[in-house]
Structures are given as C-alpha cells and as structure tokens.
GROMACS .gro file of C-alpha atoms in nm:
model
  409
    1MET     CA    1  16.351  19.497  13.600
    2SER     CA    2  16.283  19.193  13.374
    3ARG     CA    3  15.984  19.078  13.254
    4GLU     CA    4  16.091  18.741  13.147
    5SER     CA    5  15.914  18.561  13.386
    6GLU     CA    6  15.611  18.639  13.191
    7ALA     CA    7  15.674  18.401  12.953
    8ASP     CA    8  15.654  18.014  13.001
    9PRO     CA    9  16.008  17.830  13.045
   10SER     CA   10  15.841  17.537  12.813
   11GLY     CA   11  15.832  17.848  12.555
   12GLU     CA   12  15.448  17.821  12.586
   13ASP     CA   13  15.305  18.153  12.549
   14THR     CA   14  15.150  18.293  12.877
   15LEU     CA   15  15.023  18.683  12.781
   16PRO     CA   16  14.692  18.713  12.645
   17GLY     CA   17  14.661  18.894  12.348
   18VAL     CA   18  14.728  18.696  12.097
   19LEU     CA   19  14.617  18.716  11.711
   20PRO     CA   20  14.296  18.586  11.635
   21GLU     CA   21  14.309  18.405  11.261
   22ALA     CA   22  14.033  18.594  11.173
   23LEU     CA   23  14.200  18.943  11.275
   24ARG     CA   24  14.488  18.827  11.125
   25ALA     CA   25  14.308  18.762  10.776
   26GLU     CA   26  14.092  19.022  10.847
   27LEU     CA   27  14.420  19.266  10.871
   28VAL     CA   28  14.614  19.193  10.581
   29ALA     CA   29  14.297  19.276  10.350
   30PHE     CA   30  14.352  19.625  10.545
   31ARG     CA   31  14.678  19.660  10.453
   32ARG     CA   32  14.652  19.570  10.117
   33ASP     CA   33  14.399  19.818  10.063
   34LEU     CA   34  14.599  20.071  10.231
   35HIS     CA   35  14.872  19.984  10.025
   36MET     CA   36  14.609  20.031   9.708
   37HIS     CA   37  14.542  20.379   9.781
   38PRO     CA   38  14.840  20.579   9.987
   39GLU     CA   39  14.776  20.896  10.043
   40LEU     CA   40  15.103  21.148  10.061
   41GLY     CA   41  15.130  21.299  10.355
   42ASN     CA   42  14.881  21.582  10.515
   43GLN     CA   43  14.638  21.433  10.253
   44GLU     CA   44  14.612  21.067  10.434
   45PHE     CA   45  14.182  21.139  10.398
   46ARG     CA   46  14.061  20.858  10.278
   47THR     CA   47  14.335  20.645  10.507
   48THR     CA   48  14.237  20.854  10.807
   49ALA     CA   49  13.803  20.791  10.754
   50ALA     CA   50  13.906  20.385  10.742
   51ILE     CA   51  14.067  20.359  11.055
   52LYS     CA   52  13.823  20.561  11.198
   53ALA     CA   53  13.581  20.355  11.092
   54ARG     CA   54  13.720  20.041  11.176
   55LEU     CA   55  13.775  20.158  11.549
   56GLU     CA   56  13.426  20.263  11.583
   57LYS     CA   57  13.288  19.972  11.469
   58ALA     CA   58  13.538  19.783  11.778
   59GLY     CA   59  13.335  20.012  12.032
   60LEU     CA   60  13.594  20.286  12.090
   61ALA     CA   61  13.607  20.639  12.056
   62PRO     CA   62  13.918  20.810  11.840
   63ARG     CA   63  13.957  21.146  11.798
   64VAL     CA   64  14.104  21.291  11.451
   65LEU     CA   65  14.358  21.546  11.451
   66ALA     CA   66  14.280  21.924  11.432
   67VAL     CA   67  14.490  21.911  11.092
   68GLY     CA   68  14.209  21.692  10.973
   69THR     CA   69  14.379  21.385  10.928
   70GLY     CA   70  14.586  21.121  11.169
   71LEU     CA   71  14.388  21.009  11.465
   72ILE     CA   72  14.444  20.957  11.866
   73CYS     CA   73  14.218  20.701  12.019
   74ASP     CA   74  14.213  20.554  12.352
   75ILE     CA   75  14.169  20.186  12.486
   76GLY     CA   76  14.038  20.250  12.876
   77THR     CA   77  14.039  20.587  13.032
   78VAL     CA   78  14.299  20.795  13.080
   79GLY     CA   79  14.367  20.958  13.372
   80ALA     CA   80  14.240  20.677  13.567
   81ALA     CA   81  14.460  20.360  13.734
   82ASP     CA   82  14.559  20.676  14.023
   83GLY     CA   83  14.674  20.861  13.735
   84VAL     CA   84  14.917  20.619  13.627
   85PRO     CA   85  15.088  20.782  13.287
   86VAL     CA   86  14.969  20.501  13.001
   87LEU     CA   87  15.165  20.384  12.710
   88ALA     CA   88  15.134  20.514  12.363
   89LEU     CA   89  15.131  20.315  12.022
   90ARG     CA   90  15.208  20.505  11.718
   91ALA     CA   91  15.175  20.442  11.370
   92ASP     CA   92  15.227  20.742  11.055
   93ILE     CA   93  15.002  20.676  10.776
   94ASP     CA   94  15.141  20.893  10.468
   95ALA     CA   95  15.307  20.714  10.169
   96LEU     CA   96  15.596  20.858   9.915
   97PRO     CA   97  15.570  21.070   9.598
   98ILE     CA   98  15.735  20.765   9.426
   99PRO     CA   99  15.567  20.505   9.131
  100ASP     CA  100  15.455  20.159   9.250
  101THR     CA  101  15.672  19.944   9.067
  102LYS     CA  102  15.595  19.589   9.180
  103ALA     CA  103  15.551  19.373   8.819
  104GLU     CA  104  15.324  19.148   8.954
  105CYS     CA  105  15.130  19.250   9.285
  106ALA     CA  106  14.708  19.226   9.336
  107TYR     CA  107  14.765  19.514   9.562
  108ARG     CA  108  15.037  19.742   9.422
  109SER     CA  109  14.910  20.127   9.402
  110THR     CA  110  14.628  20.236   9.234
  111VAL     CA  111  14.732  20.570   9.196
  112PRO     CA  112  15.029  20.698   8.983
  113ASP     CA  113  15.318  20.854   9.137
  114ARG     CA  114  15.214  20.735   9.484
  115ALA     CA  115  15.335  20.451   9.707
  116HIS     CA  116  15.383  20.269  10.055
  117ALA     CA  117  15.726  20.245   9.955
  118CYS     CA  118  15.825  20.266  10.336
  119GLY     CA  119  15.620  20.022  10.492
  120HIS     CA  120  15.369  20.298  10.691
  121ASP     CA  121  15.104  20.077  10.610
  122VAL     CA  122  15.214  19.782  10.755
  123HIS     CA  123  15.312  20.034  11.051
  124THR     CA  124  14.920  20.119  11.059
  125THR     CA  125  14.816  19.808  11.049
  126VAL     CA  126  15.016  19.690  11.311
  127VAL     CA  127  14.874  19.941  11.559
  128LEU     CA  128  14.584  19.915  11.436
  129GLY     CA  129  14.563  19.517  11.438
  130ALA     CA  130  14.735  19.588  11.855
  131GLY     CA  131  14.449  19.810  11.990
  132LEU     CA  132  14.157  19.567  11.808
  133VAL     CA  133  14.270  19.261  12.024
  134LEU     CA  134  14.326  19.585  12.334
  135ALA     CA  135  13.998  19.675  12.308
  136ASP     CA  136  13.856  19.336  12.343
  137LEU     CA  137  14.105  19.222  12.671
  138HIS     CA  138  14.023  19.554  12.782
  139ARG     CA  139  13.570  19.432  12.778
  140GLN     CA  140  13.663  19.122  12.897
  141GLY     CA  141  13.869  19.318  13.231
  142ARG     CA  142  14.176  19.193  13.146
  143LEU     CA  143  14.379  19.505  13.045
  144PRO     CA  144  14.539  19.636  13.339
  145ARG     CA  145  14.634  19.997  13.204
  146PRO     CA  146  14.530  20.234  12.959
  147VAL     CA  147  14.651  20.273  12.618
  148ARG     CA  148  14.658  20.531  12.370
  149LEU     CA  149  14.666  20.472  12.012
  150ILE     CA  150  14.844  20.769  11.749
  151PHE     CA  151  14.767  20.757  11.424
  152GLN     CA  152  15.011  21.063  11.282
  153PRO     CA  153  15.018  21.169  10.958
  154ALA     CA  154  15.270  21.357  10.773
  155GLU     CA  155  15.594  21.168  10.853
  156GLU     CA  156  15.766  21.217  10.577
  157VAL     CA  157  15.753  21.615  10.544
  158LEU     CA  158  15.963  21.782  10.718
  159PRO     CA  159  15.954  21.852  11.011
  160GLY     CA  160  15.678  21.607  11.038
  161GLY     CA  161  15.323  21.566  11.153
  162ALA     CA  162  15.486  21.420  11.514
  163ALA     CA  163  15.435  21.855  11.597
  164ASP     CA  164  15.090  21.886  11.487
  165ALA     CA  165  14.966  21.531  11.698
  166ILE     CA  166  15.186  21.694  12.038
  167ALA     CA  167  14.984  21.989  11.981
  168ASP     CA  168  14.689  21.821  11.982
  169GLY     CA  169  14.764  21.690  12.295
  170ALA     CA  170  14.881  21.314  12.164
  171LEU     CA  171  15.097  21.266  12.480
  172LYS     CA  172  14.878  21.437  12.731
  173GLY     CA  173  14.879  21.144  13.016
  174VAL     CA  174  15.174  20.938  12.840
  175GLY     CA  175  15.409  20.818  12.989
  176ARG     CA  176  15.620  20.585  12.742
  177ILE     CA  177  15.581  20.589  12.396
  178ILE     CA  178  15.674  20.274  12.141
  179ALA     CA  179  15.680  20.216  11.789
  180VAL     CA  180  15.834  20.051  11.503
  181HIS     CA  181  15.937  20.087  11.169
  182CYS     CA  182  16.009  19.800  10.865
  183ASP     CA  183  16.302  19.666  10.818
  184PRO     CA  184  16.423  19.482  10.485
  185ARG     CA  185  16.723  19.334  10.651
  186VAL     CA  186  16.561  19.158  10.922
  187ASP     CA  187  16.321  18.838  10.828
  188ALA     CA  188  15.984  18.866  10.934
  189GLY     CA  189  15.866  18.784  11.239
  190ARG     CA  190  16.184  18.910  11.428
  191ILE     CA  191  16.299  19.246  11.526
  192GLY     CA  192  16.598  19.474  11.568
  193LEU     CA  193  16.669  19.641  11.881
  194ARG     CA  194  16.925  19.934  11.974
  195GLU     CA  195  16.949  20.143  12.330
  196GLY     CA  196  17.044  20.474  12.269
  197ALA     CA  197  17.019  20.668  11.863
  198ILE     CA  198  16.846  20.394  11.634
  199THR     CA  199  16.773  20.670  11.401
  200SER     CA  200  17.015  20.980  11.254
  201ALA     CA  201  16.916  21.357  11.265
  202CYS     CA  202  16.773  21.458  10.889
  203ASP     CA  203  16.799  21.830  10.788
  204ARG     CA  204  16.749  21.953  10.368
  205LEU     CA  205  16.950  22.226  10.185
  206GLU     CA  206  16.811  22.398   9.910
  207ILE     CA  207  17.081  22.641   9.743
  208SER     CA  208  17.063  22.924   9.443
  209LEU     CA  209  17.418  22.999   9.351
  210ASP     CA  210  17.381  23.380   9.099
  211GLY     CA  211  17.646  23.556   8.916
  212PRO     CA  212  17.661  23.731   8.553
  213GLY     CA  213  17.705  23.476   8.295
  214GLY     CA  214  17.812  23.477   7.980
  215HIS     CA  215  17.981  23.286   7.662
  216THR     CA  216  18.224  22.958   7.766
  217ALA     CA  217  18.450  23.112   7.540
  218ARG     CA  218  18.529  23.426   7.812
  219PRO     CA  219  18.489  23.241   8.127
  220HIS     CA  220  18.708  23.484   8.283
  221LEU     CA  221  18.439  23.780   8.235
  222THR     CA  222  18.191  23.598   8.425
  223THR     CA  223  18.036  23.392   8.766
  224ASP     CA  224  18.155  23.066   8.594
  225LEU     CA  225  17.825  22.901   8.811
  226VAL     CA  226  17.871  22.578   8.668
  227THR     CA  227  18.188  22.537   8.828
  228ALA     CA  228  18.104  22.714   9.142
  229ALA     CA  229  17.795  22.443   9.135
  230ALA     CA  230  18.021  22.147   9.113
  231ARG     CA  231  18.310  22.239   9.386
  232VAL     CA  232  17.954  22.339   9.594
  233VAL     CA  233  17.869  21.978   9.563
  234THR     CA  234  18.220  21.826   9.610
  235ASP     CA  235  18.418  22.095   9.835
  236VAL     CA  236  18.118  22.147  10.089
  237PRO     CA  237  18.133  21.792  10.235
  238ALA     CA  238  18.465  21.750  10.276
  239LEU     CA  239  18.560  22.085  10.501
  240VAL     CA  240  18.214  21.993  10.679
  241GLY     CA  241  18.402  21.616  10.754
  242ARG     CA  242  18.667  21.864  10.868
  243ARG     CA  243  18.495  22.095  11.094
  244VAL     CA  244  18.313  21.798  11.324
  245ASP     CA  245  18.427  21.525  11.508
  246THR     CA  246  18.449  21.242  11.276
  247ARG     CA  247  18.265  20.985  11.482
  248ALA     CA  248  17.921  21.223  11.468
  249GLY     CA  249  17.894  21.098  11.133
  250LEU     CA  250  17.740  21.451  11.006
  251ALA     CA  251  17.663  21.414  10.650
  252VAL     CA  252  17.620  21.667  10.342
  253THR     CA  253  17.488  21.445  10.023
  254TRP     CA  254  17.330  21.640   9.707
  255GLY     CA  255  17.013  21.487   9.544
  256ARG     CA  256  16.958  21.774   9.249
  257ILE     CA  257  17.156  22.019   9.073
  258GLU     CA  258  17.062  22.203   8.752
  259SER     CA  259  17.156  22.458   8.593
  260GLY     CA  260  17.234  22.619   8.245
  261HIS     CA  261  17.042  22.555   7.914
  262ALA     CA  262  17.295  22.587   7.618
  263PRO     CA  263  17.651  22.363   7.565
  264ASN     CA  264  17.819  22.711   7.509
  265VAL     CA  265  17.592  22.990   7.744
  266ILE     CA  266  17.785  22.989   8.108
  267PRO     CA  267  17.442  23.031   8.273
  268GLN     CA  268  17.329  23.309   8.538
  269HIS     CA  269  17.143  23.079   8.856
  270ALA     CA  270  17.232  22.730   8.966
  271GLU     CA  271  16.999  22.542   9.206
  272LEU     CA  272  17.128  22.240   9.470
  273SER     CA  273  16.964  22.039   9.697
  274GLY     CA  274  16.993  21.807   9.941
  275THR     CA  275  17.045  21.619  10.268
  276VAL     CA  276  17.203  21.707  10.619
  277ARG     CA  277  17.227  21.370  10.840
  278CYS     CA  278  17.436  21.330  11.141
  279LEU     CA  279  17.430  21.054  11.379
  280ASP     CA  280  17.495  21.271  11.768
  281LEU     CA  281  17.269  21.535  11.923
  282ASP     CA  282  17.469  21.757  11.991
  283ALA     CA  283  17.676  21.811  11.634
  284TRP     CA  284  17.353  21.827  11.483
  285ARG     CA  285  17.236  22.131  11.694
  286GLN     CA  286  17.589  22.294  11.541
  287ALA     CA  287  17.471  22.167  11.189
  288PRO     CA  288  17.377  22.409  11.038
  289ASP     CA  289  17.629  22.758  11.197
  290ILE     CA  290  17.876  22.471  10.960
  291VAL     CA  291  17.709  22.383  10.719
  292VAL     CA  292  17.629  22.717  10.628
  293ALA     CA  293  17.962  22.888  10.642
  294ALA     CA  294  18.117  22.632  10.446
  295ILE     CA  295  17.879  22.688  10.131
  296ASP     CA  296  17.962  23.094  10.195
  297GLU     CA  297  18.338  23.011  10.167
  298VAL     CA  298  18.310  22.787   9.841
  299ALA     CA  299  18.047  23.010   9.685
  300ASN     CA  300  18.260  23.326   9.801
  301LEU     CA  301  18.576  23.177   9.625
  302HIS     CA  302  18.404  23.113   9.274
  303ARG     CA  303  18.246  23.480   9.297
  304ALA     CA  304  17.909  23.335   9.304
  305LYS     CA  305  17.647  23.495   9.532
  306SER     CA  306  17.471  23.183   9.739
  307GLU     CA  307  17.152  23.217   9.915
  308ILE     CA  308  17.061  22.919  10.121
  309ASN     CA  309  16.758  22.826  10.270
  310TYR     CA  310  16.814  22.505  10.592
  311VAL     CA  311  16.549  22.376  10.660
  312ARG     CA  312  16.518  22.205  10.998
  313GLY     CA  313  16.452  21.869  11.018
  314VAL     CA  314  16.447  21.534  11.269
  315PRO     CA  315  16.665  21.488  11.573
  316PRO     CA  316  16.794  21.146  11.655
  317VAL     CA  317  16.589  20.874  11.753
  318VAL     CA  318  16.718  20.803  12.058
  319ASN     CA  319  16.627  20.479  12.287
  320ASP     CA  320  16.527  20.504  12.654
  321ALA     CA  321  16.715  20.164  12.805
  322ASP     CA  322  16.394  20.061  12.975
  323VAL     CA  323  16.144  20.100  12.740
  324THR     CA  324  16.416  19.923  12.479
  325GLY     CA  325  16.409  19.611  12.716
  326LEU     CA  326  16.020  19.616  12.730
  327LEU     CA  327  16.007  19.563  12.385
  328ARG     CA  328  16.305  19.297  12.389
  329ASP     CA  329  16.126  19.153  12.675
  330ALA     CA  330  15.777  19.158  12.509
  331MET     CA  331  15.922  18.998  12.201
  332ILE     CA  332  16.092  18.706  12.381
  333ALA     CA  333  15.733  18.631  12.533
  334ARG     CA  334  15.570  18.583  12.232
  335ARG     CA  335  15.863  18.448  12.015
  336GLY     CA  336  16.208  18.350  12.209
  337GLU     CA  337  16.496  18.547  12.268
  338THR     CA  338  16.571  18.419  11.868
  339ALA     CA  339  16.315  18.643  11.755
  340VAL     CA  340  16.561  18.966  11.858
  341GLU     CA  341  16.859  19.106  11.711
  342ALA     CA  342  17.089  19.360  11.738
  343THR     CA  343  17.099  19.634  11.482
  344GLU     CA  344  17.298  19.947  11.384
  345GLN     CA  345  17.227  20.351  11.377
  346SER     CA  346  17.078  20.428  11.035
  347LEU     CA  347  17.126  20.718  10.862
  348GLY     CA  348  16.807  20.768  10.781
  349GLY     CA  349  16.592  21.014  10.978
  350GLU     CA  350  16.256  20.961  11.126
  351ASP     CA  351  15.988  21.209  11.347
  352PHE     CA  352  15.977  20.970  11.595
  353SER     CA  353  16.224  21.161  11.770
  354TRP     CA  354  15.955  21.454  11.835
  355TYR     CA  355  15.810  21.244  12.076
  356LEU     CA  356  16.144  21.105  12.229
  357GLU     CA  357  16.226  21.486  12.315
  358ARG     CA  358  15.902  21.497  12.585
  359VAL     CA  359  15.879  21.126  12.649
  360PRO     CA  360  16.089  20.771  12.722
  361GLY     CA  361  16.018  20.551  12.422
  362ALA     CA  362  16.173  20.321  12.163
  363MET     CA  363  16.176  20.202  11.819
  364ALA     CA  364  16.215  19.873  11.714
  365ARG     CA  365  16.265  19.745  11.339
  366LEU     CA  366  16.012  19.496  11.243
  367GLY     CA  367  16.158  19.230  11.037
  368VAL     CA  368  15.965  19.268  10.709
  369ARG     CA  369  16.224  19.049  10.475
  370PRO     CA  370  16.038  18.659  10.383
  371PRO     CA  371  16.299  18.423  10.561
  372GLY     CA  372  16.525  18.325  10.344
  373GLU     CA  373  16.496  18.548  10.026
  374ARG     CA  374  16.845  18.708  10.014
  375THR     CA  375  16.714  18.982   9.753
  376VAL     CA  376  16.657  19.345   9.953
  377ARG     CA  377  16.420  19.550   9.827
  378ASP     CA  378  16.517  19.882  10.009
  379LEU     CA  379  16.309  20.125  10.171
  380HIS     CA  380  16.212  20.428   9.972
  381GLN     CA  381  16.225  20.228   9.675
  382GLY     CA  382  15.885  20.150   9.403
  383ASP     CA  383  15.927  19.759   9.434
  384PHE     CA  384  15.932  19.799   9.795
  385ASP     CA  385  15.707  19.534   9.959
  386ALA     CA  386  15.672  19.339  10.303
  387ASP     CA  387  15.579  19.020  10.428
  388GLU     CA  388  15.298  19.029  10.599
  389SER     CA  389  15.349  18.756  10.810
  390ALA     CA  390  15.521  19.078  10.979
  391ILE     CA  391  15.199  19.229  11.073
  392THR     CA  392  15.067  18.977  11.322
  393ALA     CA  393  15.450  18.948  11.472
  394GLY     CA  394  15.389  19.423  11.552
  395VAL     CA  395  15.080  19.287  11.711
  396GLU     CA  396  15.191  19.033  11.919
  397LEU     CA  397  15.461  19.273  12.034
  398PHE     CA  398  15.263  19.577  12.130
  399THR     CA  399  14.986  19.340  12.289
  400ALA     CA  400  15.291  19.186  12.490
  401ALA     CA  401  15.458  19.523  12.570
  402ALA     CA  402  15.085  19.702  12.678
  403LEU     CA  403  15.076  19.416  12.917
  404LEU     CA  404  15.419  19.374  13.037
  405ASP     CA  405  15.438  19.770  13.085
  406ALA     CA  406  15.120  19.749  13.332
  407ALA     CA  407  15.287  19.425  13.518
  408GLY     CA  408  15.637  19.626  13.567
  409ARG     CA  409  15.457  19.929  13.723
   0.00000   0.00000   0.00000
C-alpha cells in the first residue's frame, strides 16, 4: 500500500520525528568521537559503552550482547500492541584494519592502522539518533508501535557478527528490519534504493600449494610452484566463468600471492588468498564445489598438491519489495521524490543478508558525497569520509519509516 498520503502535497513535512538542531550537533560530535577511536570486529568495547551510556541517559534499557560487544535496545514494550511484530533498525559498529590517511582532519583516527573507512560510524550514529528521537516520541505517546535498535558487532569479520546478534535474540518479535549503508556515489540528503539483490554474496579463499622445489636451472625435475600459482591465478577465474551462468556474476578475485625467497630457487610452497563474489543466490550455493574443483584441476595439471580453505561468507542482501517501498515512502515524506534514486547491485558483501534470511527487510544506500563534489572517496580506502549532513537524512528516514510502518499495518 502507498504511504505517500502521509506527506503534505505542499511539501511540508507532516510527520513528527524531525531531528532537533541541538541533537543534530550532538550526533555529529558523537560520530566524530567514534571516528577518532575505531575498533575492529569483536573488539568494540569502547564503542559499545558509548552507545549504551547515551541510550541509558535517554531513559532506555539497552542490553549488551552475550559476545561482549554490540547491543540491543527496545523502545516501547515488544509484545504489546496486540503482538504486532516490531520494526528493527540495524547498525554495524566495527572499523577496518587500515590506516586513516586523511591529511587535514581534526577527527582523523587516533589508533594506528585502524579507521572507520566504511562508514560504520555514520550507520551507528544514524540508528542512535533515530532511537533518541523515537524514544522522545514514545514518551509523548506518539510512537504507535515498538521499535528495536540493533547495534551489531563484527560486520567486517566473515561470516559476520549478525549471526551472534541473531543467536542472542535480536530478531525475536521482529517482523521487518531496515538498514542503511554509506554510498560515496550518492549525494548527501539522498538515498539509493533497489528491489531484490542489492549486494553480492562474498566468500573467502585461502590456498596452499606444495611440491618438490629445486634449482631454476632444472625446472623439469621440480614442481614449478611459481608457475603453478600463476596458472591458478589466471586459469581458475576463467574456468569458473565457464561453469556457471554468466548472469550469476560469479567472480574469483585474488588479493595475495606469496612464494619463494631467491631468484634462482624454485620454492616448495606457495600461498594465495582472495574472494569469491556472486550476484545470484542459487549460484552462490553451488560456488564452493565449482571453485574447489577448478583449483584442483589446475594444480594437478602442474603437479602441485593443493590444500583449499573455502570460508563461507555471506549471501546477497535481497531487499523485500514492500519494505523497499516503505523506505521510499519515508524518504519522499521527508524530502520529496527527488531525494530517492535507483541504485545498482554491488559486488560488495554485507552480513545484513543473514537477517533477511529470517525476516523481510531492506537496505538503502545513504548518500554521503558532498553535493557538487566530483571526487569520489571510495569505501575501504584510508581517505574515506562522509558529508555529515547524511546523519540528519538517515535519522529522518528511519523515524519516518517507523511511523509509516505502524500506520500501514
């Protein structure tokens, strides 16, 4: 059902839950503090404590997950309102193991080789801000249905901290779940939406190749592991690409290859690691057998013994059509139709997909590019930063979604 009637035809916002100016400034400061103190997956103790303290200050009762980081917080009593399932807002709170390379930035990371280079500090601040606004509406008796906040650890650690959150009851009583992910290709104040798959599946490959080495003058008496490794790098992706429907987008990409110590010695050991990404859920389920078989074939051809560690990661995030519509209507209610644009499916992986295996939900691309700027600071790069006006847009998207979701049930 359409919820556009909630927006005034004149463009004036008729929904409550707009971010107050004082809270806007506080949230920017909160995000900068997180940005300066990034923590890796399952180590987010300071981050968890900061979120918990602010929610408790607002009179809420957050619960830290059993794994020790991350937390869940309900606004309103879940199970009330005739047992209607609640809407969950999810954020991921971990950072990346890369250095912050921003040259002139007062809030750059203070932790060596750690950075919020994927925007999780923004995601966290958006859900926190939405929770504070919704808690205020609840105190006023203006929040029709309970809402759950999920601050999830270890999104960057395969197979993802979502599994820990789910095991700890994050989805108990939840009927729908929504999230945002920063997108430096979309202007701040706008969101990108897509029904169906919006990210890809992502697995990890770790390969060891072994064989008798020797002198480079006599390669015929050895297993030439450098050549074998090189053929695995080039031939395996080609073989995989011919053993599955090309529309599935199954791709093997290497990130590391290591072998040898001297120019005239054929080594006895080589190591490779990389990722397997896939746009299609069914093809992803077949991927381990296809990829492992291709590696073994190439290794055997070059008389190398292979040991393969295929680490299952995450399936694609598949956006539910109705929940995607909820996000669209919520953004239109706040900022008009021009604030929503279509987005393409990404080859990036996201463990938000594990929630969607259990309940309907959707993820929006949250624009973080300063309007008019042409340079794109890509994700997972040390110079990544976000236009902080995106925090306001994200908070108002989530608060509108919570109100429209209740109105549409």
